[in-house]
XYZ file of C-alpha atoms in Angstrom:
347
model
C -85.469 -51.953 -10.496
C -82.977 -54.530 -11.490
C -79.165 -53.806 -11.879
C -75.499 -55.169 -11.966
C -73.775 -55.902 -8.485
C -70.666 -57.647 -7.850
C -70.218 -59.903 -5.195
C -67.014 -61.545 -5.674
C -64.326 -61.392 -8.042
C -66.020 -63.343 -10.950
C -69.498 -63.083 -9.855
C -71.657 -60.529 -11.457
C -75.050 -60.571 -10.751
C -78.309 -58.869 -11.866
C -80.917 -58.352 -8.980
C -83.449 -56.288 -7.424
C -82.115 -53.114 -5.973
C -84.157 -50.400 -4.580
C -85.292 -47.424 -7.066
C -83.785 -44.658 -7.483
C -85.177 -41.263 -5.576
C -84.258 -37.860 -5.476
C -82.073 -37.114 -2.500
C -80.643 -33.616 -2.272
C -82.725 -30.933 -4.593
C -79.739 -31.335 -6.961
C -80.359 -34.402 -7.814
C -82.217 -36.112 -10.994
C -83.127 -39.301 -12.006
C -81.873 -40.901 -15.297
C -83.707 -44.172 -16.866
C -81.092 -45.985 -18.521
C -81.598 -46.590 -22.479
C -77.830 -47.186 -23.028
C -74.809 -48.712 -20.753
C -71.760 -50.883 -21.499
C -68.865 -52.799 -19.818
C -65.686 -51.016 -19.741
C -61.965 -52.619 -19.533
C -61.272 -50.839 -16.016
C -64.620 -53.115 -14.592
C -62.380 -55.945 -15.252
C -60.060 -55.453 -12.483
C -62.817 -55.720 -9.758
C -64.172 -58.414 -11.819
C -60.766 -60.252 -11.792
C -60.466 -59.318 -8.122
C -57.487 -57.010 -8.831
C -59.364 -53.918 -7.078
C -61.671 -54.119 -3.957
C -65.581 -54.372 -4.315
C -67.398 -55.145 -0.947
C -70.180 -57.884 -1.716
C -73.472 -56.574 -3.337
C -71.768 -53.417 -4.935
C -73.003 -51.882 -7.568
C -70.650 -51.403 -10.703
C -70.559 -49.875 -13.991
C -70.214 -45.936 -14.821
C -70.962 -45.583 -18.899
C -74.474 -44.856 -20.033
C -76.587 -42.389 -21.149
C -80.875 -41.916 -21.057
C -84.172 -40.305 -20.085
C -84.501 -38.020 -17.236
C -87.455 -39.155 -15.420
C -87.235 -36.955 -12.487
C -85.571 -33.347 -11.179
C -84.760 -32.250 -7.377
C -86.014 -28.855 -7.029
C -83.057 -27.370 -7.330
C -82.303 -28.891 -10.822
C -82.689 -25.882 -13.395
C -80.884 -26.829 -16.733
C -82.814 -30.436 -16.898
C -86.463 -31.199 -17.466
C -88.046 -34.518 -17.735
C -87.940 -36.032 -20.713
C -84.443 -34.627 -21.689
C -81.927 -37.486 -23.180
C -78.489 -37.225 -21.750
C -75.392 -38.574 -21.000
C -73.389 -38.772 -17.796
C -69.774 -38.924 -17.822
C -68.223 -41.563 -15.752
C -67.324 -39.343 -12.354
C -70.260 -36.429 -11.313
C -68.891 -33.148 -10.703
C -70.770 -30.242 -8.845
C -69.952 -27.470 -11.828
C -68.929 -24.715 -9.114
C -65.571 -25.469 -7.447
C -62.548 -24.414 -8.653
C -61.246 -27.402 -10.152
C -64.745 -27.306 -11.863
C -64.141 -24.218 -13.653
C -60.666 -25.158 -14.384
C -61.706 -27.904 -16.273
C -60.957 -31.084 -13.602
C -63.580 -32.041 -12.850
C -62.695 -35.710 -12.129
C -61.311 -33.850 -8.822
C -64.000 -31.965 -7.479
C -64.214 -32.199 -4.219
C -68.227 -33.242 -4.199
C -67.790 -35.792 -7.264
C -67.708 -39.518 -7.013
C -67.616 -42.049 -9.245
C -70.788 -43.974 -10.346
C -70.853 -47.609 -8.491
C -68.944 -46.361 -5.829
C -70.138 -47.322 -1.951
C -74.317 -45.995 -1.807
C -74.377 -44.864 -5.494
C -75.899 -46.506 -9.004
C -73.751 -47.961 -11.349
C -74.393 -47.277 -14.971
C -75.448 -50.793 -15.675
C -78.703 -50.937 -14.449
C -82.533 -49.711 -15.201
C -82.046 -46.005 -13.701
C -79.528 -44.194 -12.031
C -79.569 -41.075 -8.894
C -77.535 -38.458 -10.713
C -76.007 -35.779 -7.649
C -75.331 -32.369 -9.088
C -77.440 -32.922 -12.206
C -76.645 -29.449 -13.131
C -73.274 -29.707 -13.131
C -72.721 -33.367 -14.345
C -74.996 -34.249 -16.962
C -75.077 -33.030 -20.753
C -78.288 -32.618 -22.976
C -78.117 -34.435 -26.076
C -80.672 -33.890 -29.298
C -83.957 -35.500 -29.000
C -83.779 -37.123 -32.301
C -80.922 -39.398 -31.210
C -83.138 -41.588 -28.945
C -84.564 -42.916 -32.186
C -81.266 -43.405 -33.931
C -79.500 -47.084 -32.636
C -76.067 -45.822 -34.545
C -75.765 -42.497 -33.022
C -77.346 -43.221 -29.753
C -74.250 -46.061 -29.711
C -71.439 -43.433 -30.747
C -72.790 -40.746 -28.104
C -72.371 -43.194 -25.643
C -68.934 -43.428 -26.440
C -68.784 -39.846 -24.653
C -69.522 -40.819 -21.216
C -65.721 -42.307 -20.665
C -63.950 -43.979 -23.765
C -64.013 -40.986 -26.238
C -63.013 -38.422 -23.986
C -60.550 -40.922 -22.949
C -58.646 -41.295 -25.388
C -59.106 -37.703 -25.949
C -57.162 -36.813 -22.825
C -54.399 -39.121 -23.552
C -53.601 -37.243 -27.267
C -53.652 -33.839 -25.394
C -51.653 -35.533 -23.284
C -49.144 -36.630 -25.710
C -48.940 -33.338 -27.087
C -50.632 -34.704 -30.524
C -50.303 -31.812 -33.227
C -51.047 -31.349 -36.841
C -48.513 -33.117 -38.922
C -46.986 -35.126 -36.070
C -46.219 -39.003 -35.510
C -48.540 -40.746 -33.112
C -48.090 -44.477 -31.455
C -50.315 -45.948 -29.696
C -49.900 -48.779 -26.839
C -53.423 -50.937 -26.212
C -55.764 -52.019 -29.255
C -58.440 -52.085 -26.337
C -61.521 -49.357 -26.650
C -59.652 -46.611 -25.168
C -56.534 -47.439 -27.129
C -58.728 -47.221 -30.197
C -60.112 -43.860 -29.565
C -56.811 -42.785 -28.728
C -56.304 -43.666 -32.353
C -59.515 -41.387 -33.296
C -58.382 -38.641 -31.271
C -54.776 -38.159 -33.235
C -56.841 -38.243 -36.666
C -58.930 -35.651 -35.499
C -56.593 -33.626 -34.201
C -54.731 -34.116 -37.741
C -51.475 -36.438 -37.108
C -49.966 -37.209 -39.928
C -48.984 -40.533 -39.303
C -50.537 -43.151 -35.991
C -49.043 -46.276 -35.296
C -51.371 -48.357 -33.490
C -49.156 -51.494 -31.246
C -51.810 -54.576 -31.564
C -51.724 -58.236 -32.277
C -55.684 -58.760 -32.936
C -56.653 -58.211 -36.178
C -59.848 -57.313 -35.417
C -58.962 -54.480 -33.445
C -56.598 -53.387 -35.553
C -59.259 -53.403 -38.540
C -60.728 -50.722 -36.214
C -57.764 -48.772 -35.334
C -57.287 -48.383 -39.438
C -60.761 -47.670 -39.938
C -60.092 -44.915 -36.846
C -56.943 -43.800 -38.744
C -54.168 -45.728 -38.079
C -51.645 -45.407 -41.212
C -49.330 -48.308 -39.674
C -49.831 -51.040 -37.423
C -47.246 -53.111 -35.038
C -48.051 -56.595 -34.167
C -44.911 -57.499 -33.109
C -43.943 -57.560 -29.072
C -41.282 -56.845 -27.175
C -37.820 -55.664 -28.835
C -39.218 -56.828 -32.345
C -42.124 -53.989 -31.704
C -39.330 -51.687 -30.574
C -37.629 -52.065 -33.872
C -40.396 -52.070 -35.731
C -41.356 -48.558 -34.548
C -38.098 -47.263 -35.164
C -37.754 -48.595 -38.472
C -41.000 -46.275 -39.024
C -40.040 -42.999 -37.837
C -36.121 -43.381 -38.835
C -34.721 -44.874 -35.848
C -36.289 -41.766 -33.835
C -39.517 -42.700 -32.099
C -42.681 -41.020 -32.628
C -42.966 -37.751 -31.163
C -46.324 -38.833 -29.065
C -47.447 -41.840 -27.170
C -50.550 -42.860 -25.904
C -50.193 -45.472 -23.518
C -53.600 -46.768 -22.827
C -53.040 -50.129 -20.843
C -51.749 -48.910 -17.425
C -49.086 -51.905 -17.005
C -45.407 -52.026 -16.041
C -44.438 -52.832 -19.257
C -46.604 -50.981 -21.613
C -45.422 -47.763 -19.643
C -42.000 -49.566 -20.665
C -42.756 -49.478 -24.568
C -44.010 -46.181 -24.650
C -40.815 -44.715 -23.282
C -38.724 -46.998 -25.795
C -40.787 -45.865 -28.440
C -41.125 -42.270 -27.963
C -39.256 -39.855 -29.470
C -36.199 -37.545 -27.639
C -38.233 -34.437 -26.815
C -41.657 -36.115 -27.054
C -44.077 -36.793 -24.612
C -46.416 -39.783 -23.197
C -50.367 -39.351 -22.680
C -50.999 -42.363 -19.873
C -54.765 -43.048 -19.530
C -54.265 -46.651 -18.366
C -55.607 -47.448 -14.990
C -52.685 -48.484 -13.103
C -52.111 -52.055 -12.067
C -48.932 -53.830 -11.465
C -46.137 -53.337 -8.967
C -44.730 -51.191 -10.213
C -44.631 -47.815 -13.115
C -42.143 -48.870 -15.591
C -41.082 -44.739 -15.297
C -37.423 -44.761 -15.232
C -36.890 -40.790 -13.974
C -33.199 -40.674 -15.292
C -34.217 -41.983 -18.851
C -36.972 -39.346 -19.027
C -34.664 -36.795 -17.428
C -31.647 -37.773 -20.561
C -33.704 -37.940 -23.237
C -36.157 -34.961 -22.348
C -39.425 -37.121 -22.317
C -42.621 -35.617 -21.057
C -45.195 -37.544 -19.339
C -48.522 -36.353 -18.837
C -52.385 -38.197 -18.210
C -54.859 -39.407 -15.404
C -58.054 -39.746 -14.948
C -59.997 -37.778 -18.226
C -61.904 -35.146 -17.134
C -64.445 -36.262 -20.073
C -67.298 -33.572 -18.744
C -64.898 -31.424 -19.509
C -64.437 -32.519 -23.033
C -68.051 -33.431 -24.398
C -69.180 -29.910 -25.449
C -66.361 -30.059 -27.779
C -66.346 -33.347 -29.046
C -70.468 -33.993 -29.205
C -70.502 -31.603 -32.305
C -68.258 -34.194 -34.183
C -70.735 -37.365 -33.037
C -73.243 -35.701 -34.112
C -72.532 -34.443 -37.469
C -70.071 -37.958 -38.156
C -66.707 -36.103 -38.316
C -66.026 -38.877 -36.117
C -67.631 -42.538 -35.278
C -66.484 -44.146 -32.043
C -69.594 -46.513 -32.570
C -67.264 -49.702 -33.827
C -65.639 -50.737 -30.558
C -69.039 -51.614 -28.885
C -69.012 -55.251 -31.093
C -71.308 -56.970 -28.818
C -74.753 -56.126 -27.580
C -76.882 -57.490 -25.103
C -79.377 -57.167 -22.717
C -79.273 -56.556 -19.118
C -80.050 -59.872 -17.781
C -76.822 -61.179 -20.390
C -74.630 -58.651 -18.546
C -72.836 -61.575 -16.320
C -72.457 -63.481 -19.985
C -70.940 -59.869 -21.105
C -68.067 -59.676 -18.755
C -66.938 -62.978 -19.335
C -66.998 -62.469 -23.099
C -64.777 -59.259 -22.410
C -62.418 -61.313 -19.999
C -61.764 -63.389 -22.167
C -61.377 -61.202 -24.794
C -63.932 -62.177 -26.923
C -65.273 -59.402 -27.067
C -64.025 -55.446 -27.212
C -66.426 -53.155 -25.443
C -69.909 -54.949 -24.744
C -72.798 -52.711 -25.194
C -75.514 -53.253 -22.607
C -79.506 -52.337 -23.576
C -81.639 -52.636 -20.574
């Protein structure tokens, strides 16, 4: 089959790879109909995180099942799913607890000796416990099949970052990052009911989106004149919940200027930088809450698939560029260079 490798920082490549095969009798085989680039691929792209040559990368997508181990009882072939971005086994404790991003038998798709998302067909360990059925009739509908995708990392995402920030009914929401996961940050807070989300962004085209998410208010301003211009929003106060959805020194920075006394930060940003931009004795003084990681998003997609499906909510806008799977090379340097949002990938 052919799929994405990296060999290099900057050199993404679509070969030949071996097929996928059941392993272990937990195992199942997935044939790819959606995948996509996400913002986190860019730091082994950039070189920023390690890859050893001839990796594979990529851990969004969603498809077929084309093949069950013997042990696979909730899956038959033929079944569309989606995958969220780390397999879990479904049985530990931190499985039934809900974290499943720490399960001591989960990994992370393109990791060492697994498929990455963006390729023809992935291995899928623990099918049981990782994957999640999705109606039949969606694999004929390009919209929806699009938004469900959104499930396999960026919705639940930005999901875990507004229960993170304590998001409530009636409450002021600001978001850091107009990238994807920013944006459904934005969709998370209006359907969790905040009254008012102030989305931080300077590209107007991603701030279209974060309105059409709904965003009541946006910031383009940086630095102290964004500062201000939050305040001068919520009375000089802050807003009482932050999503910080960038994972750099100084967006951690913002969100603690800009939350509120009492309020809390949801941090889904992958880290990167030298260092947090958490200042201990400011949180401590001002009684600031900070809460986030890595979203357990298996966790979350019984609960927010009901919503895709009946389009209480449409994550389907920040995939603004589609292309096939030999383009995918053409796909992250669109993203790098921030051409485009979220590239959708169609093998």
């Amino acid at each position: 089959m052919r799929a994405t490798v990296i060999h290099a920082p900057h050199d993404i490549r679509v070969e030949e790879v071996p097929d996928p095969a059941i392993r272990q009798p937990t195992d199942a085989v997935v044939r790819v109909l959606r995948a996509c680039i996400c913002g986190s691929d860019l730091w082994a792209y950039r070189g920023e995180s390690a890859r050893q040559p001839g990796q594979r990368i990529g851990h969004e997508f969603l498809g077929v099942v084309e093949e069950t181990g013997a042990g696979v009882g909730g899956f038959a072939v033929g079944d569309l799913v989606v995958a969220p971005f780390v397999w879990s086994d479904g049985t530990c404790a931190y499985c039934a607890e809900g974290l499943t991003t720490s399960c001591p038998e989960g990994g992370f798709w393109g990791s060492v000796g697994s498929d990455g998302g963006q390729g023809e067909a992935v291995r899928v360990p623990y099918a049981d416990g990782t994957l999640v059925k999705l109606p039949a009739a969606a694999a004929s509908d390009d919209r929806l099949l699009t938004a469900l995708l959104a499930l396999s990392d960026v919705l639940g995402t930005g999901h875990h970052a507004a229960l993170g920030a304590g998001v409530t009914k009636g409450s002021t929401v600001a978001v850091v990052g107009d990238g994807a996961v920013g944006l459904c940050g934005v969709l998370a807070a209006k359907r969790i009911g905040a009254e008012r989300i102030i989305a931080l962004g300077r590209h107007t085209a991603r701030t279209d989106i974060a309105r059409r998410f709904g965003a009541t208010d946006v910031v383009a301003e940086r630095g102290e004149a964004a500062l201000a211009a939050v305040r001068e929003l919520t009375r000089g106060e802050g807003a009482h919940s932050v999503i910080e959805a960038v994972g750099t020194e100084q967006s951690m920075r913002t969100a603690l200027d800009i939350v509120r006394d009492g309020g809390a930060i949801g941090y889904v940003g992958v880290p990167h930088g030298s260092a947090s931009g958490v200042d201990l004795g400011v949180m401590f003084d001002r009684n600031i809450a900070l809460r986030g990681g890595v979203a357990p998003v298996r966790t979350y997609i019984p609960e927010l698939l009901p919503d895709v499906l009946d389009g209480t909510i449409d994550p389907s806008p920040v995939f603004d560029l589609s292309i096939g799977l030999d383009e995918v090379p053409a796909g992250y340097r669109a993203m790098d260079g921030r051409t485009a949002l979220k590239v959708l990938i169609t093998p």
